[in-house]
Coordinates of C-alpha atoms (C1' of nucleotides) in Angstrom, one line a residue:
Chain A
M12 CA -7.2 165.5 -20.7
Y13 CA -6.0 168.2 -22.4
R14 CA -9.7 168.5 -23.4
L15 CA -10.8 168.7 -19.5
A16 CA -7.8 171.0 -19.1
T17 CA -8.5 172.9 -21.5
R18 CA -12.7 172.7 -20.9
N19 CA -12.0 173.7 -17.6
V20 CA -9.9 176.8 -17.7
V21 CA -12.9 178.1 -19.8
V22 CA -15.9 177.0 -17.9
S23 CA -13.9 178.2 -14.6
F24 CA -12.9 181.8 -15.5
P25 CA -14.8 183.7 -12.9
R26 CA -13.3 181.3 -10.0
W27 CA -9.6 182.3 -11.4
C28 CA -10.0 185.5 -12.0
S29 CA -10.7 186.7 -9.3
L30 CA -7.8 184.3 -7.3
A31 CA -5.7 186.3 -9.9
L32 CA -7.1 189.5 -8.7
L33 CA -6.4 188.4 -5.7
R34 CA -2.5 187.5 -5.6
R35 CA -2.4 190.8 -6.7
S36 CA -3.2 192.0 -3.5
P37 CA 0.6 193.7 -1.7
A38 CA 2.7 191.8 1.4
R39 CA 1.5 194.5 3.8
S40 CA -0.7 197.9 2.4
F41 CA -2.5 200.4 4.7
G42 CA -5.2 200.9 2.9
A43 CA -8.5 198.1 2.7
F44 CA -10.6 199.4 1.1
R45 CA -9.8 200.3 -2.8
P46 CA -11.9 201.2 -5.5
S47 CA -13.8 198.9 -7.6
L48 CA -12.1 196.4 -9.6
T49 CA -12.8 198.1 -13.5
L50 CA -13.6 196.3 -16.3
P51 CA -10.5 197.1 -18.6
Y52 CA -8.0 196.6 -15.5
R53 CA -8.8 192.7 -15.4
S54 CA -8.3 192.4 -18.7
R55 CA -4.9 193.5 -19.0
R56 CA -5.0 191.0 -16.2
L57 CA -6.3 188.4 -18.6
E58 CA -2.7 186.8 -19.7
Q59 CA -1.7 186.5 -16.5
I60 CA -4.8 185.2 -15.4
C61 CA -5.2 182.0 -18.2
C62 CA -1.8 180.6 -17.7
F63 CA -1.5 181.5 -13.4
K64 CA -1.8 177.0 -12.9
N65 CA -4.0 176.1 -10.1
H66 CA -3.1 172.7 -9.6
K67 CA -6.1 171.5 -8.0
V68 CA -9.0 173.1 -10.8
L69 CA -7.2 171.1 -13.2
R70 CA -7.5 167.9 -10.8
A71 CA -11.0 168.6 -10.4
S72 CA -13.6 167.0 -12.8
S73 CA -16.0 167.9 -14.5
K74 CA -18.7 167.9 -12.1
T75 CA -16.8 169.5 -9.3
T76 CA -16.1 172.1 -11.7
K77 CA -19.8 172.9 -12.3
K78 CA -20.3 173.3 -8.5
S79 CA -17.1 175.9 -9.2
K80 CA -18.8 178.2 -12.3
A81 CA -22.1 177.7 -9.5
S82 CA -20.5 179.5 -6.9
N83 CA -18.8 181.8 -8.7
D84 CA -21.3 184.0 -10.9
A85 CA -23.0 186.5 -8.4
L86 CA -19.4 187.4 -7.2
N87 CA -19.2 191.0 -8.3
D88 CA -16.6 194.0 -8.0
K89 CA -18.0 194.7 -5.0
D90 CA -17.4 191.4 -3.5
L91 CA -13.9 191.5 -4.8
S92 CA -13.8 194.3 -2.1
H93 CA -15.0 192.9 0.2
L94 CA -12.6 189.6 -0.9
L95 CA -9.9 191.8 -0.3
W96 CA -10.6 192.9 3.5
W97 CA -11.3 189.4 4.6
K98 CA -7.8 188.9 2.0
E99 CA -5.6 191.0 4.5
R100 CA -7.0 190.3 7.9
L101 CA -6.8 186.7 7.2
E102 CA -3.3 187.4 6.6
M103 CA -2.1 188.9 10.6
C104 CA -3.8 185.5 11.8
R105 CA -1.0 184.2 13.9
K106 CA -2.7 180.6 15.3
P107 CA -0.8 177.6 13.5
S108 CA -4.3 176.1 13.7
T109 CA -5.7 179.6 11.9
V110 CA -2.9 179.4 9.4
Q111 CA -3.5 175.5 8.5
L112 CA -6.7 176.1 8.4
V113 CA -6.4 179.9 5.9
K114 CA -5.0 177.5 3.4
R115 CA -8.0 175.8 3.9
L116 CA -9.6 178.9 1.9
T117 CA -10.4 179.7 -1.8
Y118 CA -11.5 183.7 -3.0
S119 CA -14.0 181.7 -5.3
N120 CA -17.2 183.3 -2.7
L121 CA -17.3 185.2 0.3
L122 CA -17.5 182.5 2.8
G123 CA -13.8 181.5 1.3
L124 CA -15.6 178.2 0.8
D125 CA -13.5 175.7 -0.8
V126 CA -16.3 173.7 -3.2
N127 CA -13.9 170.8 -4.2
L128 CA -13.4 170.1 0.0
K129 CA -15.7 167.8 1.8
N130 CA -19.1 170.2 3.6
G131 CA -18.3 172.3 1.1
S132 CA -20.7 172.4 -0.8
L133 CA -22.7 175.5 -2.4
K134 CA -25.8 173.7 -4.0
E135 CA -29.0 175.4 -3.5
G136 CA -31.0 174.9 -0.4
T137 CA -28.0 173.7 1.4
L138 CA -27.2 175.4 4.8
N139 CA -24.4 176.5 3.4
W140 CA -25.8 178.4 0.8
E141 CA -28.6 179.6 3.3
M142 CA -26.0 180.9 4.8
L143 CA -23.7 182.5 2.1
Q144 CA -27.0 184.3 1.3
F145 CA -27.0 186.2 4.9
K146 CA -23.6 186.8 4.4
S147 CA -23.5 188.9 0.5
R148 CA -26.2 190.6 3.0
F149 CA -23.5 191.7 6.0
P150 CA -20.5 190.7 3.3
R151 CA -18.5 192.6 6.2
E152 CA -19.1 190.6 9.6
V153 CA -18.7 187.4 11.1
L154 CA -22.1 184.9 10.1
L155 CA -22.6 183.1 13.6
C156 CA -25.6 180.7 12.4
R157 CA -27.2 178.2 14.7
V158 CA -27.3 175.1 14.0
G159 CA -29.1 172.6 17.1
D160 CA -26.8 173.4 20.3
F161 CA -24.3 175.6 18.5
Y162 CA -23.0 178.7 16.8
E163 CA -21.2 177.0 14.2
A164 CA -19.2 178.8 11.4
I165 CA -17.7 177.7 8.7
G166 CA -14.4 179.4 6.0
I167 CA -13.1 182.4 6.4
D168 CA -15.3 183.2 9.0
A169 CA -14.4 179.7 11.3
C170 CA -10.7 181.0 11.0
I171 CA -12.0 184.0 12.7
L172 CA -13.1 182.4 14.9
V173 CA -10.4 180.0 15.4
E174 CA -8.3 183.1 15.8
Y175 CA -10.4 185.6 18.1
A176 CA -12.3 183.4 19.5
G177 CA -9.6 180.2 21.0
L178 CA -12.3 177.9 19.0
N179 CA -11.2 175.0 17.6
P180 CA -11.4 174.0 14.2
F181 CA -14.6 171.6 13.3
G182 CA -13.1 167.8 13.5
G183 CA -8.8 169.5 14.0
L184 CA -6.8 170.0 11.7
R185 CA -5.7 166.4 9.7
S186 CA -9.9 167.8 8.5
E187 CA -9.9 167.6 4.5
S188 CA -13.3 169.6 4.4
I189 CA -13.5 173.0 4.6
P190 CA -12.5 175.1 7.7
R191 CA -15.7 175.5 10.8
A192 CA -15.9 176.7 13.4
G193 CA -18.5 176.3 16.3
C194 CA -18.6 177.7 20.2
P195 CA -22.2 175.5 22.4
V196 CA -25.3 178.3 22.5
I197 CA -23.9 179.0 26.2
N198 CA -21.0 180.9 25.2
L199 CA -22.1 183.1 22.7
R200 CA -21.7 186.1 25.2
Q201 CA -18.2 185.2 24.9
T202 CA -17.5 185.3 21.8
L203 CA -19.1 187.6 21.0
D204 CA -16.8 190.2 22.9
D205 CA -13.8 188.6 21.8
L206 CA -15.1 189.5 18.9
T207 CA -15.6 192.4 19.3
R208 CA -13.0 193.1 21.3
N209 CA -10.7 192.2 18.0
G210 CA -13.1 195.0 16.1
Y211 CA -14.9 192.9 14.6
S212 CA -18.5 193.1 13.9
V213 CA -21.0 189.4 13.5
C214 CA -24.3 188.9 11.6
I215 CA -25.7 186.6 14.4
V216 CA -28.9 184.0 12.4
E217 CA -31.1 182.2 14.7
E218 CA -33.7 179.4 13.7
V219 CA -37.0 179.6 13.7
Q220 CA -38.3 177.0 17.0
G221 CA -40.1 174.1 17.4
P222 CA -40.8 171.3 15.2
T223 CA -40.5 170.5 11.5
Q224 CA -41.7 168.1 9.4
A225 CA -40.1 165.5 8.4
R226 CA -36.4 166.4 6.2
T227 CA -36.8 169.4 6.2
R228 CA -34.0 171.5 7.7
K229 CA -34.9 174.0 10.0
S230 CA -36.1 178.2 8.9
R231 CA -33.4 180.5 10.1
F232 CA -33.4 184.2 10.3
I233 CA -31.1 187.1 11.2
S234 CA -31.7 187.4 14.6
G235 CA -29.5 190.4 15.6
H236 CA -25.7 191.5 15.0
A237 CA -22.5 192.4 17.6
H238 CA -20.6 195.7 16.7
P239 CA -17.9 196.8 19.1
G240 CA -19.2 199.1 21.4
S241 CA -23.3 198.4 20.8
P242 CA -23.7 194.6 22.0
Y243 CA -26.1 191.5 20.4
V244 CA -29.4 191.7 22.8
F245 CA -31.9 189.6 21.5
G246 CA -31.6 186.4 23.5
L247 CA -29.4 187.3 25.9
V248 CA -30.7 189.8 28.8
G249 CA -32.2 187.5 31.3
V250 CA -34.9 188.2 33.7
D251 CA -32.1 187.8 36.1
H252 CA -29.5 189.6 34.0
D253 CA -28.5 192.2 33.2
L254 CA -26.4 193.4 29.8
D255 CA -23.3 195.0 30.5
F256 CA -23.1 197.8 27.6
P257 CA -20.0 198.9 26.4
E258 CA -19.2 202.4 25.9
P259 CA -19.9 203.5 21.9
M260 CA -17.5 203.1 19.8
P261 CA -17.5 205.7 16.4
V262 CA -17.0 205.2 12.2
V263 CA -13.3 207.4 12.2
G264 CA -13.8 209.7 8.5
I265 CA -10.9 212.1 8.7
S266 CA -10.6 214.2 6.0
R267 CA -8.0 217.8 5.5
S268 CA -10.0 221.2 3.9
A269 CA -9.2 224.9 3.8
S270 CA -8.9 225.4 7.7
G271 CA -6.9 222.6 8.9
Y272 CA -8.2 219.0 9.6
C273 CA -11.8 217.7 10.0
I274 CA -13.1 214.8 11.8
N275 CA -16.7 213.2 12.0
L276 CA -17.0 211.0 13.7
V277 CA -20.8 209.1 13.7
L278 CA -21.9 206.4 16.1
E279 CA -24.8 203.7 14.1
T280 CA -25.8 203.2 17.2
M281 CA -27.7 206.5 18.2
K282 CA -27.7 207.9 14.4
T283 CA -26.1 210.4 14.9
Y284 CA -22.7 211.5 13.8
S285 CA -21.2 214.9 15.3
S286 CA -17.9 217.2 12.8
E287 CA -15.5 218.5 14.3
D288 CA -12.9 221.2 11.4
G289 CA -10.3 223.7 11.6
L290 CA -7.6 221.5 14.0
T291 CA -3.8 221.3 13.9
E292 CA -2.4 218.2 12.5
E293 CA -1.5 217.3 16.5
A294 CA -5.1 218.1 18.1
I295 CA -6.5 215.4 15.4
V296 CA -3.8 212.5 16.7
A297 CA -4.7 213.5 19.6
K298 CA -8.7 212.8 19.3
L299 CA -7.2 209.8 17.9
R300 CA -5.1 208.4 20.6
T301 CA -7.9 208.7 22.9
C302 CA -10.7 207.4 20.9
R303 CA -11.6 203.5 20.1
C304 CA -14.0 203.2 16.8
H305 CA -14.5 201.2 15.5
H306 CA -13.4 201.6 12.3
L307 CA -11.2 204.9 10.8
F308 CA -12.2 205.9 7.1
L309 CA -9.1 208.1 5.8
H310 CA -10.5 210.8 2.9
A311 CA -8.6 211.5 -0.4
S312 CA -7.7 215.0 0.4
L313 CA -5.6 213.5 2.5
R314 CA -2.8 213.3 0.4
N315 CA -3.2 216.0 -1.8
N316 CA -0.5 217.7 0.8
S317 CA 1.1 221.1 -0.3
S318 CA 3.4 220.0 -1.8
G319 CA 2.1 218.3 -4.1
T320 CA 3.1 214.9 -4.7
C321 CA 0.6 213.6 -4.0
R322 CA 2.2 211.0 -1.1
W323 CA 0.9 211.3 1.9
G324 CA 3.4 212.0 5.1
E325 CA 6.3 213.0 2.5
F326 CA 8.2 216.2 4.1
G327 CA 7.5 216.3 7.4
E328 CA 3.7 217.3 6.3
G329 CA 1.2 214.7 7.6
G330 CA 3.9 212.6 9.3
L331 CA 2.1 212.4 12.6
L332 CA -1.2 211.8 11.5
W333 CA 0.1 209.1 9.6
G334 CA 2.6 207.4 11.9
E335 CA -0.7 207.0 13.5
C336 CA -3.0 206.0 11.5
S337 CA -0.5 203.3 10.2
A338 CA -0.5 201.1 12.8
R339 CA -4.4 201.2 12.3
Q340 CA -6.1 199.1 10.2
F341 CA -8.4 202.0 7.9
E342 CA -10.1 202.7 4.6
W343 CA -9.5 205.5 2.3
F344 CA -12.6 207.0 1.1
E345 CA -13.5 209.3 -1.4
G346 CA -16.2 212.2 -2.5
N347 CA -18.0 214.8 0.2
P348 CA -15.9 213.8 3.5
V349 CA -19.6 213.8 5.4
N350 CA -22.4 211.6 3.4
D351 CA -19.5 209.5 2.0
L352 CA -18.3 209.1 4.8
L353 CA -22.7 207.7 6.6
L354 CA -22.8 206.1 2.6
K355 CA -20.3 203.8 4.0
V356 CA -20.7 203.0 7.2
K357 CA -24.5 202.3 6.0
E358 CA -23.0 199.8 3.5
L359 CA -20.4 198.8 6.9
Y360 CA -24.2 198.3 9.4
G361 CA -26.3 197.2 6.3
L362 CA -28.4 199.9 6.7
D363 CA -31.1 200.8 3.8
D364 CA -29.9 204.0 1.6
E365 CA -32.9 205.4 3.8
V366 CA -32.2 205.2 7.3
T367 CA -31.2 209.2 8.4
F368 CA -28.2 210.8 11.4
R369 CA -28.8 213.3 13.0
N370 CA -26.4 216.1 13.1
V371 CA -25.0 216.6 17.1
T372 CA -22.2 218.8 17.0
V373 CA -21.6 220.7 19.0
S374 CA -21.2 224.7 18.4
S375 CA -17.3 225.5 18.6
E376 CA -18.4 229.3 19.3
N377 CA -16.6 230.8 22.3
R378 CA -14.7 226.9 23.1
P379 CA -11.5 226.8 23.8
Q380 CA -9.3 224.4 21.2
P381 CA -8.6 221.2 22.2
L382 CA -5.7 220.2 23.9
T383 CA -2.9 219.6 21.7
L384 CA -0.8 216.6 21.7
G385 CA 2.3 217.5 23.4
T386 CA -0.1 218.8 26.0
A387 CA -2.1 215.9 26.6
T388 CA 1.1 213.7 26.7
Q389 CA 3.1 216.5 29.1
I390 CA 0.3 216.9 31.6
G391 CA -0.7 213.4 32.0
A392 CA -3.7 213.3 30.3
I393 CA -3.2 210.6 27.7
P394 CA -1.2 207.8 29.4
T395 CA 3.1 208.1 28.8
D396 CA 5.7 206.2 30.1
G397 CA 7.3 207.9 33.2
I398 CA 4.7 210.5 33.3
P399 CA 1.9 210.7 36.4
C400 CA -1.4 210.1 35.3
L401 CA -3.1 213.0 36.1
L402 CA -6.9 211.4 36.1
K403 CA -5.4 209.1 38.7
V404 CA -4.3 211.8 40.3
L405 CA -7.5 213.6 40.4
L406 CA -10.4 210.8 41.0
P407 CA -10.3 208.4 43.7
S408 CA -8.9 205.3 43.1
N409 CA -11.7 203.0 42.5
C410 CA -12.7 205.3 40.4
S411 CA -13.3 203.8 36.9
G412 CA -15.6 203.2 33.4
L413 CA -17.8 206.1 32.1
P414 CA -16.2 209.4 35.2
V415 CA -12.6 208.4 34.3
L416 CA -13.3 208.7 30.1
Y417 CA -16.2 211.9 31.9
I418 CA -13.2 213.6 32.6
R419 CA -10.4 213.0 30.5
D420 CA -12.6 214.0 27.2
L421 CA -13.6 217.4 29.5
L422 CA -9.7 218.1 29.8
L423 CA -8.6 217.0 26.2
N424 CA -11.8 219.1 25.0
P425 CA -12.3 221.9 27.1
P426 CA -16.7 222.9 27.2
A427 CA -17.4 226.6 26.5
Y428 CA -16.4 229.1 29.0
E429 CA -19.9 228.9 30.2
I430 CA -20.8 224.7 30.3
A431 CA -17.7 225.0 31.8
S432 CA -18.6 227.0 35.1
A433 CA -21.6 224.9 35.2
I434 CA -20.0 222.2 35.8
Q435 CA -18.4 223.0 38.5
G436 CA -21.3 224.9 40.3
E437 CA -22.3 221.0 39.9
L438 CA -19.5 220.0 41.3
Chain B
dG11 C1' -35.5 156.1 0.6
dA12 C1' -33.4 155.7 5.3
dC13 C1' -30.7 155.8 8.6
dA14 C1' -25.6 155.6 11.2
dG15 C1' -21.3 157.8 12.0
dC16 C1' -19.5 162.6 13.3
dG17 C1' -18.7 167.3 15.1
dT18 C1' -17.4 172.5 18.2
dT19 C1' -17.6 173.3 23.5
dT20 C1' -19.0 171.9 28.6
dG21 C1' -21.1 169.6 32.3
dT22 C1' -22.0 165.1 34.5
dC23 C1' -21.5 160.5 35.2
dT24 C1' -18.9 156.0 35.5
dG25 C1' -14.8 153.4 35.5
dT26 C1' -10.6 152.5 37.4
Chain C
dA8 C1' -8.9 161.7 41.6
dC9 C1' -8.0 161.1 37.4
dA10 C1' -9.9 159.9 32.4
dG11 C1' -12.8 159.0 28.9
dA12 C1' -17.4 158.7 27.4
dC13 C1' -21.4 160.4 26.6
dA14 C1' -25.2 163.6 25.3
dA15 C1' -27.2 168.3 24.3
dG16 C1' -29.5 169.6 17.5
dC17 C1' -28.7 170.1 13.2
dG18 C1' -27.0 169.1 8.9
dC19 C1' -24.1 166.5 6.0
dT20 C1' -21.8 162.3 4.3
dG21 C1' -21.4 157.6 3.3
dT22 C1' -23.5 153.3 3.3
dC23 C1' -26.7 149.4 2.6

DNA sequence: GACAGCGTTTGTCTGT
DNA sequence: ACAGACAAGCGCTGTC
């Protein structure tokens, strides 16, 4: 018995390692992304890792331990950062059924599958293994895999589906199987809307249509992605049905420069980016509050305040921006505020390094400064309790959608005088 | 190896 | 009118 346990300790080390590292994650952390977990750091945690008791692993047979090892071989530092990212999101799940499902996860592979549970096999050639390959290509997207008349998700993705798409777990909560959930093909649009509305990107895997040889699985391929502000199109647009394209949601990066605060907006769908520098803290908070962003990245330069404490938000400076950001999900990034943000976007959307983004920054010469938060609030350009909404007064009651956003954007970011005159002339 | 059973959602059918 | 069974396609599991 002792020999078996000892053997499990050695063989299962990678799994324990990842689990122990994940357990160090604080209960509440604003920066979802952490720099790579370095090897020296791993060494320092070795003692804790070896003392970490996982009775489930100790109970496992040598056969299942072998399965665990197989699923861990490919787990690297980057995968760990992705798993940390998912773990933080899963900790926010509140539905009782989701909470129960999350307990069945192990963070030893990108899908969070416990290979010791029923249907948890990651053996090469199985559907789970194939889904893991797809997941590793887009680790921060929810993976929906077409299986017959359903789109199915397993592990972490199934938990997200249950929490945000209102689906029921496969086999209910009594099942001793891995978390699984799915929606019928006809409900894909609704499910994608639910996920993207909650800020998640989705990777959709289709199966090749047509007959297959007996006792062989269908071939599958990634047919597309759905992002917040960028709908999934493949197979959803019919001859008699128009797809409603929402306003694109940018990835936003905020940094500090010698001339003030800087905001960089990247639109993946358009492959464009724009930068605005020299903003006051109030102006950048106003921009943040009026911009629905897909992902928010904060540059390390924000942490180096003039007090020299490296504690952002302390002693007032940056406090307003900190208050705005701390209520949101964000990640820290370092390096060049533009180039490294673009790298993050490529990583996020699974784009090749060769993909280029066009700079569409509009020159701020001869252009009025954008409204500060205080002004925008007082005139009712930003919805505020007790202050009438200016846009509702200016525009007809039946006016909604893009026109409202356009006018609001004009108010918050006044164009150059000649452009403003031209717009006035047209009206 | 062959085969039955199971299962996400939802519309349809059947029985009470 | 209502409740329950069933089907859809696929892959996995368990049994023989």
